[in-house]
């Protein structure tokens, strides 16, 4: 093993990665069990190296050196020497070029080849064999970067959680078919930052975009062989580097520009990030980065058989968040995206994995402690997907304060209620309450519940009311992929139809689901395209469909149904902004509003009577009224009254006492109706509909009404899910 092309100088250990200082570059990479590390330089992505230089020092497991004269744009990778003993967890193979896990940009695409594996494919000894072929020409290379960007007067919007509305989107799919954008920019950050895109988002009324993974990822070999691709990107290769295809001009500055433009419109940027596993798969996967750098440090291995990786993620491997260097990798990546790209938050895919200690999930795990005490990251929006497939993998409500959680219970209960399932009135009430039964502990607030009816994983909203069974044949897995339990309904027909009555009913149910989502306490999340009827033709797992099945069909906005639904969603969002009682910062408990004798939260049946314990246990009840109230500075009381009819027939709701001057703000059965005064003491609510009323009690009326709303003595006003006032 000899150096070619120069010598690395010794230097003091610094930050991991490659850092250019204006005259040369500091290199540092972690490997506790390596015996030697070589830096390899390249002139082009798919050529052999032009130089191979040994890193001269190792300090506390960090191999480091300084190379003078090297400049931004230089391509590099590592070769790591050490024991190849899979039975002990070590898989060093210096024939395999490794990507720096701290690479800030990458060049070239991975070309699948058997040389990418540390063992000999097809050998009778499987992964205990050793492959001596050089993998360098087949793998992407890291690029030394210059991070300068003129941010001007950019400032994070810092939208309060109680005002936040998240819009989940796939960066490529969102604009790939936008014909009003420049062709070369579609599907990239160049399109996300375009004025037309930002104007659309601003007019819709969302406050944050949540991007599916934008970090560099791999297309799985088996998908490539089936003519498909890893569209979603939950297969990370490098946590600091963006996926090259998402940069239409090839520069990191394009991301920063897009973030700056979104910030100027008051829109935050949240990144979906995957730390639970890497793209290297199980012990039978390729050797691309972490596996060859230090398999036994970065991955969880079976204690009694370290040849095999622990698979609590369902993706072949699990990163070891009991190891301080794995925590450091994640923390350094998060800080980089905040400091260099000004992103406003993160959603952690399979977030339970990051909270796993040797004994199981712990809300006080090392990663969570590091995250929440970090002065930069603790100010961002942090969201966890609260499950993985390991032991005790569903941890909804059990994350530490400061981290919000995707609320799958909200999704399932809302779908069940609007499908007309029995026994769902109490569940609906609990979810409208911000899922206080799940989250109201340790001083957590309603924002901790990220509410959604649809997300990237599953049916779109239009498909949820059109398909009773998934249609995933195009994925090539014989229908085994994607959930079978969609809690969906076709409302008269399974799949597409030209029946106007069925289409009208489906639209009404969609509007009711959206209204319920946006008027519940908690943080609402919309799936991009749901606002105009995006369909995936019944495919509920488009992870491998990088085509028009998954890309947003903007032509739907040209049709009256699509445009009408978009306008309706914008109206819902406008109402949410205008009425604080639709987005309460705190949980409500039926407490007296400013000594008025009126509670801040009350539940009623369609007769205007407060619900008793027996009422909550009525499994065939599908009607619910909820009233929220708040004091005004002039001594009066603001009220909102939500009327829910999940039944298949219309019902007249008697408005509860005390009588207030109500106006009907929205009726999901009549989306084109404007606001109107409610003159009668009752209100007709069509089947499968929501009606929102807003009213006021002046100070004199409030005093006269004191005591009129006292609870009955028939039992506590409590639901089976613990909702109470």
XYZ file of C-alpha atoms in Angstrom:
725
model
C 0.000 0.000 0.000
C 1.767 3.159 -1.201
C 0.823 6.797 -1.567
C 0.551 8.244 -5.045
C 0.388 11.892 -5.999
C 1.386 13.648 -2.787
C 1.354 13.429 0.975
C -1.253 14.376 3.507
C 0.019 16.605 6.269
C -0.595 15.952 9.917
C -3.046 18.309 11.630
C -5.106 18.529 14.764
C -8.374 16.586 14.728
C -11.342 18.735 13.807
C -14.874 18.388 12.520
C -15.653 15.199 10.646
C -15.929 15.449 6.888
C -13.979 17.491 4.336
C -13.579 21.188 5.189
C -11.915 23.603 2.777
C -10.140 26.536 4.439
C -9.203 28.572 1.356
C -5.789 26.992 0.747
C -6.418 23.310 1.285
C -8.753 20.819 2.902
C -9.006 19.097 6.281
C -10.217 15.500 6.062
C -11.544 13.521 9.011
C -13.474 10.256 9.184
C -14.398 8.014 12.110
C -13.465 4.320 12.329
C -12.712 2.870 15.741
C -11.718 -0.579 14.477
C -9.787 0.317 11.287
C -6.079 -0.341 10.910
C -5.486 2.293 8.203
C -7.515 4.734 6.098
C -6.650 6.002 2.628
C -7.988 9.113 0.933
C -8.569 8.557 -2.790
C -8.822 11.484 -5.229
C -10.624 11.370 -8.565
C -10.720 13.561 -11.659
C -14.110 12.254 -12.826
C -16.892 10.249 -11.189
C -16.424 6.919 -12.953
C -12.651 6.727 -13.384
C -9.973 5.165 -11.247
C -8.373 7.363 -8.628
C -5.666 9.838 -9.564
C -4.108 9.673 -6.095
C -4.247 7.477 -3.005
C -3.044 9.094 0.216
C -2.867 7.572 3.678
C -4.430 9.621 6.468
C -1.481 10.197 8.803
C -3.150 10.383 12.222
C -5.822 8.677 14.279
C -7.102 10.437 17.390
C -9.837 8.790 19.475
C -10.952 6.777 16.477
C -10.951 9.754 14.094
C -8.542 9.433 11.151
C -7.468 12.828 9.866
C -5.063 14.795 7.708
C -4.642 18.026 5.759
C -4.104 18.269 1.997
C -2.798 21.656 0.776
C -3.691 22.984 -2.651
C -6.902 21.017 -3.107
C -9.929 23.080 -4.092
C -13.749 22.887 -4.068
C -14.985 20.543 -6.756
C -12.384 17.883 -6.005
C -13.843 14.364 -5.936
C -12.789 11.918 -3.241
C -13.585 8.702 -1.382
C -12.030 6.422 1.231
C -10.554 2.955 1.411
C -10.419 1.458 4.881
C -8.148 -1.379 5.964
C -8.998 -3.646 8.847
C -10.152 -7.140 9.729
C -12.696 -8.925 7.573
C -14.370 -11.090 10.187
C -18.147 -11.017 9.637
C -18.670 -13.448 12.491
C -17.258 -10.730 14.793
C -19.141 -7.892 13.063
C -16.155 -6.532 11.092
C -16.462 -6.152 7.312
C -13.451 -4.087 6.245
C -12.501 -4.486 2.600
C -10.112 -1.908 1.134
C -11.060 -2.986 -2.388
C -14.321 -1.138 -1.902
C -14.334 2.623 -2.303
C -16.432 4.205 0.439
C -18.465 7.379 0.367
C -17.724 9.799 3.186
C -20.889 9.768 5.361
C -20.245 13.499 5.855
C -20.094 14.202 2.098
C -21.860 17.507 1.407
C -22.315 16.864 -2.287
C -21.884 13.805 -4.466
C -20.993 13.309 -8.118
C -21.904 10.376 -10.314
C -24.531 7.690 -9.953
C -24.216 4.274 -8.403
C -23.941 1.584 -11.067
C -25.125 -1.720 -9.682
C -22.449 -4.399 -10.011
C -21.400 -7.434 -7.999
C -18.123 -5.656 -7.208
C -20.061 -3.383 -4.815
C -20.350 -6.228 -2.314
C -17.654 -7.031 0.228
C -18.219 -10.730 -0.299
C -18.334 -12.846 -3.416
C -21.856 -12.976 -4.810
C -22.815 -16.600 -5.431
C -20.134 -18.054 -3.166
C -21.100 -21.105 -1.127
C -19.726 -19.244 1.899
C -22.051 -16.304 1.201
C -21.006 -13.188 3.149
C -18.159 -15.068 4.846
C -16.341 -15.000 1.498
C -14.171 -12.043 0.403
C -14.398 -10.099 -2.863
C -11.196 -8.500 -4.194
C -12.656 -6.535 -7.092
C -12.282 -2.744 -7.043
C -15.655 -1.011 -6.761
C -14.442 2.559 -7.451
C -15.756 2.920 -11.003
C -19.245 1.904 -9.897
C -19.864 4.265 -6.968
C -20.569 8.002 -6.630
C -17.854 10.215 -5.176
C -17.902 12.877 -2.505
C -17.229 16.469 -3.586
C -15.359 19.140 -1.634
C -17.685 22.143 -1.368
C -17.550 25.864 -0.765
C -20.611 26.696 1.319
C -20.774 30.456 0.684
C -24.206 31.898 -0.072
C -25.550 35.423 0.279
C -28.650 34.988 2.460
C -29.427 38.682 2.478
C -31.996 39.473 5.162
C -33.404 35.939 5.360
C -35.119 35.198 8.638
C -36.897 32.016 9.706
C -40.665 32.632 9.784
C -40.875 30.909 13.212
C -44.593 30.264 12.807
C -46.087 29.324 16.196
C -47.035 25.677 16.444
C -50.678 26.614 17.046
C -50.750 28.448 13.684
C -48.863 25.790 11.748
C -50.404 23.907 8.826
C -48.057 21.374 7.225
C -48.197 20.466 3.528
C -46.416 17.175 2.855
C -44.968 16.947 -0.634
C -42.541 15.021 -2.776
C -40.139 17.553 -4.261
C -39.993 15.893 -7.683
C -43.614 14.804 -7.907
C -44.974 18.182 -6.854
C -43.780 20.089 -9.920
C -42.839 17.403 -12.454
C -46.042 18.039 -14.447
C -46.342 21.790 -13.875
C -46.411 22.999 -17.470
C -46.270 26.652 -16.405
C -42.748 26.184 -14.997
C -39.468 25.991 -16.955
C -38.986 22.445 -18.201
C -35.444 21.984 -16.889
C -36.513 23.052 -13.389
C -39.544 20.820 -12.983
C -39.100 18.295 -10.198
C -36.206 20.199 -8.590
C -35.540 22.965 -6.095
C -35.506 25.302 -9.081
C -39.250 24.715 -9.397
C -39.959 24.738 -5.651
C -38.542 28.251 -5.344
C -40.244 29.563 -8.492
C -42.638 32.486 -7.890
C -45.599 30.559 -9.364
C -45.048 27.662 -6.950
C -44.724 29.919 -3.956
C -47.749 31.962 -4.979
C -49.819 28.775 -5.159
C -48.731 27.687 -1.670
C -49.275 31.147 -0.215
C -52.766 31.471 -1.692
C -53.685 28.004 -0.459
C -52.788 29.118 3.053
C -50.368 26.470 4.340
C -47.500 27.609 6.588
C -44.900 24.854 6.101
C -43.827 22.425 3.416
C -42.604 19.035 4.597
C -40.398 17.491 1.919
C -40.015 13.744 1.566
C -36.308 12.809 1.804
C -34.126 15.055 -0.302
C -30.822 13.581 0.901
C -28.836 11.470 -1.572
C -30.387 8.024 -1.828
C -30.096 4.842 -3.880
C -32.509 3.096 -6.187
C -32.704 -0.487 -4.928
C -31.122 -3.065 -7.200
C -34.257 -5.200 -7.322
C -36.350 -2.161 -8.313
C -33.955 -1.242 -11.105
C -34.120 -4.811 -12.384
C -37.949 -4.548 -12.449
C -37.816 -1.274 -14.370
C -38.877 0.760 -11.314
C -37.197 3.238 -8.983
C -37.076 4.231 -5.328
C -39.319 7.248 -5.820
C -39.868 8.241 -2.188
C -36.162 8.208 -1.302
C -36.283 6.430 2.069
C -32.988 4.699 1.240
C -30.326 7.159 2.327
C -26.747 7.029 1.078
C -25.499 10.375 2.450
C -27.176 12.463 5.138
C -25.473 15.782 4.354
C -25.667 15.703 0.549
C -28.812 16.461 -1.470
C -29.975 14.030 -4.104
C -28.205 15.263 -7.295
C -31.315 14.951 -9.467
C -33.060 17.568 -7.301
C -30.609 20.321 -8.338
C -31.363 21.589 -11.832
C -28.273 23.809 -11.818
C -26.058 21.361 -9.920
C -25.367 23.775 -7.061
C -26.165 23.658 -3.361
C -27.069 27.313 -3.675
C -30.294 26.356 -5.436
C -31.631 24.792 -2.232
C -30.676 27.870 -0.231
C -32.312 30.143 -2.774
C -35.549 28.111 -2.647
C -35.598 28.188 1.165
C -34.967 31.928 1.138
C -37.862 32.498 -1.277
C -40.220 30.355 0.793
C -39.198 32.185 3.954
C -39.935 35.501 2.291
C -43.499 34.231 1.772
C -43.761 33.185 5.415
C -43.482 29.459 4.622
C -41.266 27.166 6.669
C -39.314 24.194 5.309
C -39.335 20.866 7.160
C -37.224 17.946 5.962
C -38.237 14.309 6.268
C -34.978 12.601 7.240
C -34.059 8.931 7.566
C -31.693 8.019 10.386
C -33.210 4.660 11.287
C -31.398 2.733 8.555
C -29.110 3.208 5.568
C -29.215 2.007 1.975
C -26.659 -0.768 2.645
C -29.370 -3.242 3.680
C -28.739 -6.406 5.639
C -25.432 -8.201 6.044
C -25.986 -9.378 2.458
C -26.137 -5.828 1.128
C -23.421 -3.782 -0.603
C -20.437 -2.118 1.036
C -20.797 1.580 0.182
C -20.070 3.665 3.273
C -20.799 2.872 6.942
C -20.451 -0.905 6.503
C -16.906 -0.549 5.225
C -15.978 2.273 7.585
C -16.953 0.531 10.823
C -19.823 -1.931 10.622
C -19.635 -2.831 14.308
C -19.914 0.803 15.453
C -22.601 2.229 13.194
C -25.046 -0.704 12.963
C -26.918 -2.687 15.578
C -25.758 -6.290 15.389
C -27.198 -9.322 17.124
C -25.349 -9.673 20.416
C -25.136 -13.458 20.166
C -24.348 -13.465 16.444
C -22.790 -10.166 15.262
C -22.574 -11.477 11.721
C -26.214 -10.445 11.324
C -27.761 -6.981 11.512
C -30.764 -6.196 13.689
C -33.730 -5.353 11.473
C -36.098 -3.262 13.600
C -36.778 -1.062 10.576
C -37.881 -3.629 8.002
C -35.156 -2.312 5.703
C -32.398 -4.786 6.514
C -30.356 -2.811 9.007
C -30.779 -0.489 11.980
C -28.416 2.327 12.932
C -27.081 1.998 16.474
C -28.187 5.034 18.456
C -26.573 3.688 21.606
C -23.209 4.538 20.011
C -22.030 8.136 20.537
C -20.610 8.421 17.008
C -23.970 7.486 15.460
C -25.620 10.166 17.565
C -22.892 12.573 16.463
C -23.500 11.730 12.789
C -27.191 12.528 13.148
C -26.668 15.663 15.218
C -23.992 17.021 12.886
C -26.241 16.435 9.872
C -29.203 18.180 11.496
C -27.121 21.167 12.526
C -25.692 21.378 9.020
C -29.137 21.560 7.403
C -30.214 24.259 9.837
C -27.046 26.346 9.799
C -26.203 26.077 6.094
C -29.666 25.747 4.531
C -31.810 27.527 7.149
C -34.379 24.716 7.261
C -36.980 25.059 9.994
C -37.497 21.529 11.225
C -37.341 17.798 10.696
C -39.650 14.799 10.577
C -37.851 11.640 11.687
C -38.818 8.537 9.723
C -39.400 5.584 12.091
C -38.432 7.871 14.955
C -38.711 5.138 17.585
C -35.415 3.715 16.314
C -33.525 6.816 17.447
C -34.917 6.320 20.937
C -33.829 2.703 21.295
C -31.392 1.822 24.037
C -30.144 -1.725 24.666
C -33.244 -2.443 26.759
C -35.790 -0.934 24.358
C -37.383 2.417 23.582
C -36.673 5.183 26.096
C -38.029 8.765 25.810
C -34.891 9.761 27.696
C -32.573 8.108 25.178
C -29.254 9.742 24.395
C -30.259 11.033 20.979
C -33.397 12.726 22.310
C -31.411 14.296 25.150
C -28.797 15.611 22.718
C -31.442 16.905 20.322
C -33.536 18.763 22.871
C -30.635 20.465 24.646
C -28.947 21.636 21.443
C -29.357 25.441 21.297
C -29.747 25.453 17.506
C -31.971 22.416 16.997
C -34.234 22.847 20.012
C -35.690 25.968 18.353
C -36.755 24.053 15.243
C -39.907 22.022 14.681
C -39.210 18.387 15.531
C -41.614 15.618 14.505
C -41.321 11.866 14.962
C -43.004 8.982 13.218
C -43.668 7.132 16.476
C -43.099 3.535 15.451
C -40.770 0.925 14.022
C -41.220 -2.851 13.706
C -39.010 -3.768 16.663
C -40.211 -4.892 20.114
C -42.566 -2.321 21.617
C -42.386 -0.455 18.354
C -45.570 1.651 18.619
C -44.840 4.573 20.925
C -47.524 7.130 20.082
C -47.644 9.723 22.845
C -44.459 8.496 24.513
C -41.897 10.844 22.985
C -40.372 13.560 25.153
C -41.894 17.048 25.327
C -40.577 19.182 22.492
C -41.086 16.507 19.833
C -44.408 16.310 17.995
C -45.655 12.974 16.659
C -47.532 11.725 13.621
C -50.871 10.630 15.064
C -51.948 7.441 13.315
C -54.867 7.115 15.731
C -56.217 10.394 14.368
C -56.031 9.063 10.805
C -57.753 5.783 11.638
C -60.480 7.262 13.857
C -61.365 10.012 11.391
C -61.551 7.543 8.546
C -63.719 5.209 10.602
C -66.105 7.951 11.710
C -66.670 9.310 8.215
C -67.058 5.815 6.778
C -69.971 5.414 9.165
C -68.437 2.827 11.491
C -70.290 2.290 14.762
C -68.857 3.309 18.111
C -66.807 6.213 16.743
C -68.459 9.248 18.402
C -66.170 9.145 21.422
C -63.131 8.593 19.223
C -64.073 11.594 17.076
C -64.382 13.743 20.189
C -60.988 12.605 21.462
C -59.296 13.483 18.193
C -61.039 16.876 18.021
C -59.563 17.484 21.473
C -56.030 17.245 20.111
C -55.898 13.641 21.358
C -55.550 14.833 24.930
C -56.054 11.221 26.005
C -52.704 10.442 24.337
C -50.655 13.620 24.605
C -51.758 15.618 27.623
C -49.007 14.724 30.045
C -45.634 16.183 31.017
C -46.941 19.655 30.072
C -47.273 18.752 26.406
C -49.565 20.907 24.270
C -52.009 20.029 21.482
C -49.416 20.750 18.784
C -47.710 17.475 19.778
C -50.420 15.668 17.808
C -49.678 15.976 14.090
C -53.107 15.189 12.667
C -53.585 13.763 9.197
C -56.128 11.798 7.229
C -53.745 10.963 4.387
C -49.985 10.994 3.907
C -47.534 9.882 1.236
C -47.849 6.307 2.524
C -51.358 5.133 1.603
C -54.332 6.286 -0.430
C -54.738 9.884 -1.463
C -57.911 11.530 -0.171
C -59.657 11.107 -3.519
C -58.766 7.409 -3.578
C -59.827 6.991 0.052
C -63.424 7.725 -0.968
C -63.224 5.818 -4.262
C -61.446 2.517 -3.623
C -62.297 -0.169 -1.106
C -59.292 -2.274 -2.069
C -55.756 -1.280 -3.083
C -54.656 -1.693 -6.692
C -50.883 -2.089 -6.515
C -50.273 -4.430 -9.442
C -47.885 -1.963 -11.096
C -45.473 -2.369 -8.179
C -44.669 -5.911 -9.289
C -45.139 -7.501 -5.871
C -48.357 -9.398 -6.580
C -50.337 -7.078 -4.322
C -48.353 -8.007 -1.187
C -47.097 -4.475 -0.614
C -49.115 -1.678 0.964
C -51.634 -2.063 3.757
C -54.850 -3.996 3.244
C -56.627 -2.070 6.008
C -57.315 1.305 4.442
C -60.556 2.134 6.304
C -61.866 3.373 2.965
C -65.203 3.317 1.153
C -66.249 3.658 -2.488
C -69.704 5.061 -1.608
C -71.567 2.900 -4.054
C -68.839 1.650 -6.340
C -65.295 0.381 -5.875
C -63.161 2.468 -8.203
C -63.792 5.065 -10.902
C -67.326 6.001 -11.851
C -69.226 8.469 -14.032
C -72.236 8.440 -11.712
C -72.737 12.095 -10.753
C -74.538 11.242 -7.513
C -71.668 9.046 -6.324
C -69.104 11.670 -7.324
C -71.016 14.371 -5.439
C -71.197 12.190 -2.329
C -67.493 11.388 -2.509
C -66.717 15.102 -2.758
C -68.896 15.838 0.269
C -67.149 13.202 2.376
C -63.775 14.591 1.320
C -64.819 18.091 2.334
C -66.051 16.798 5.690
C -62.782 14.978 6.336
C -60.786 18.092 5.479
C -62.962 20.298 7.683
C -62.581 17.872 10.586
C -58.814 17.851 10.075
C -58.460 21.624 10.017
C -60.877 22.346 12.873
C -59.409 19.815 15.333
C -56.899 20.867 17.971
C -53.365 19.874 17.088
C -51.134 20.395 14.060
C -52.902 19.566 10.769
C -50.978 18.034 7.896
C -52.314 18.003 4.342
C -51.032 15.717 1.619
C -50.059 17.690 -1.480
C -52.661 17.313 -4.197
C -55.510 16.319 -1.898
C -56.797 19.851 -2.252
C -57.663 19.268 -5.924
C -58.356 15.526 -6.088
C -54.999 13.881 -6.783
C -55.463 10.193 -7.539
C -52.998 7.310 -7.696
C -55.622 5.080 -9.317
C -55.982 3.004 -6.175
C -52.257 2.403 -5.588
C -51.643 2.889 -1.873
C -47.866 2.398 -1.995
C -46.337 4.432 -4.812
C -42.834 4.250 -3.323
C -41.502 2.822 -6.596
C -43.610 4.781 -9.092
C -41.498 7.676 -10.399
C -44.069 8.429 -13.080
C -47.510 9.941 -13.599
C -49.036 7.491 -11.130
C -47.379 9.435 -8.314
C -46.682 12.857 -9.836
C -49.290 15.518 -9.078
C -51.826 15.828 -11.889
C -52.139 19.604 -12.122
C -54.609 19.303 -14.992
C -57.210 18.320 -12.385
C -57.310 22.003 -11.425
C -58.691 22.788 -14.865
C -61.893 20.886 -14.029
C -64.648 22.430 -11.873
C -64.407 19.686 -9.244
C -60.676 20.156 -8.806
C -60.767 23.943 -8.710
C -63.775 23.903 -6.407
C -62.078 21.594 -3.915
C -58.903 23.711 -3.969
C -60.930 26.835 -3.248
C -62.787 25.051 -0.451
C -59.514 24.033 1.237
C -58.226 27.597 0.985
C -61.436 28.762 2.631
C -61.047 26.252 5.460
C -57.512 27.458 6.051
C -58.644 31.062 6.039
C -61.273 30.284 8.684
C -58.675 28.515 10.788
C -56.481 31.617 10.714
C -59.352 33.965 11.508
C -60.803 32.041 14.461
C -58.451 31.234 17.310
C -60.936 28.725 18.719
C -60.248 26.506 15.711
C -56.532 26.312 16.557
C -56.304 26.549 20.344
C -52.810 26.628 21.785
C -53.857 24.788 24.956
C -56.033 21.810 25.758
C -59.583 22.681 26.779
C -61.135 21.183 29.915
C -64.621 22.624 30.255
C -63.390 25.269 32.648
C -65.320 28.432 33.366
C -64.652 31.224 30.880
C -63.776 34.300 32.901
C -66.379 33.645 35.637
C -69.092 33.606 32.988
C -70.599 30.306 34.042
C -69.931 28.980 30.533
C -67.333 26.225 30.026
C -64.661 26.593 27.371
C -65.615 23.165 26.003
C -68.973 21.378 25.858
C -70.302 18.331 24.008
C -73.926 17.948 22.898
C -76.230 15.613 21.052
C -78.479 16.673 18.183
C -81.116 17.785 20.690
C -78.803 20.383 22.176
C -78.416 18.395 25.402
C -75.081 17.757 27.023
C -73.843 14.233 26.565
C -73.885 11.898 29.533
C -71.736 8.852 30.177
C -74.489 6.663 28.768
C -74.592 8.780 25.598
C -70.882 8.301 25.051
C -71.361 4.541 25.273
C -74.048 4.554 22.565
C -72.284 2.697 19.752
C -74.834 3.553 17.074
C -74.682 7.312 17.645
C -73.110 9.141 14.710
C -74.024 12.736 15.598
C -71.961 15.161 17.674
C -71.923 18.854 18.479
C -68.956 20.527 20.150
C -68.851 24.109 21.388
C -65.662 25.967 22.227
C -65.561 29.333 23.933
C -63.073 32.029 24.883
C -63.335 35.328 26.727
C -63.053 38.635 24.896
C -61.372 41.702 26.307
C -64.721 43.534 26.512
C -66.178 40.889 28.819
C -68.080 39.009 26.139
C -67.504 35.461 24.938
C -66.580 34.191 21.481
C -68.055 30.831 20.531
C -67.657 28.296 17.747
C -70.090 25.431 17.358
C -69.184 22.425 15.207
C -71.957 20.072 14.109
C -70.951 16.620 12.842
C -73.296 14.261 11.037
C -71.637 10.955 10.210
C -74.985 9.321 9.507
C -76.464 8.387 6.143
C -79.482 10.656 6.664
C -79.874 14.380 7.295
C -80.570 15.519 10.863
C -81.707 18.758 12.441
C -79.525 19.903 15.337
C -81.058 22.033 18.100
C -78.548 24.725 19.026
C -77.542 24.438 22.685
C -78.328 27.082 25.249
C -77.553 29.826 25.908
C -78.762 31.226 22.615
C -76.114 33.184 20.766
C -76.039 35.232 17.604
C -74.579 32.573 15.323
C -73.446 32.816 11.754
C -72.926 29.759 9.556
C -69.363 29.999 8.257
C -69.201 26.811 6.254
C -71.322 23.793 5.378
C -69.531 20.880 3.720
C -72.778 19.867 1.994
C -73.076 23.309 0.385
C -69.520 24.500 -0.292
C -70.544 27.406 -2.484
C -72.818 29.018 0.093
C -71.475 32.167 1.667
C -71.606 33.087 5.315
C -75.105 33.668 6.612
C -76.902 34.470 9.809
C -78.626 31.601 11.610
C -82.109 32.791 12.439
C -83.604 29.544 13.720
C -82.829 27.811 17.026
C -81.917 24.704 15.020
C -79.744 23.857 12.040
C -80.158 21.236 9.332
C -77.021 19.150 8.778
C -76.970 16.953 5.709
C -75.715 13.383 5.761
C -71.909 13.006 5.945
C -71.490 16.714 6.651
C -69.930 19.267 8.977
C -71.378 22.692 9.738
C -69.335 25.402 11.438
C -71.117 28.167 13.324
C -69.481 31.131 15.037
C -71.191 33.389 17.511
C -70.809 35.804 20.372
C -72.336 36.456 23.739
C -72.127 40.020 24.923
C -71.320 40.656 28.582
C -74.995 41.140 29.525
C -76.049 37.962 27.724
C -73.198 36.092 29.337
C -74.298 37.076 32.825
C -77.908 36.134 32.082
C -76.751 32.750 30.802
C -74.585 31.910 33.829
C -75.610 28.527 35.097
C -77.725 27.727 32.057
C -75.048 25.388 30.797
C -74.392 23.524 34.033
C -73.786 19.797 33.597
C -76.720 17.470 34.109
C -76.687 15.112 37.055
C -76.967 12.074 34.807
C -73.227 11.393 34.917
C -69.933 12.927 33.894
C -69.707 14.394 30.438
C -67.046 11.960 29.377
C -66.381 9.774 26.369
C -65.019 6.294 26.217
C -61.716 7.785 25.111
C -61.401 10.040 28.120
C -62.750 13.248 26.617
C -64.240 15.302 29.374
C -65.177 18.810 30.284
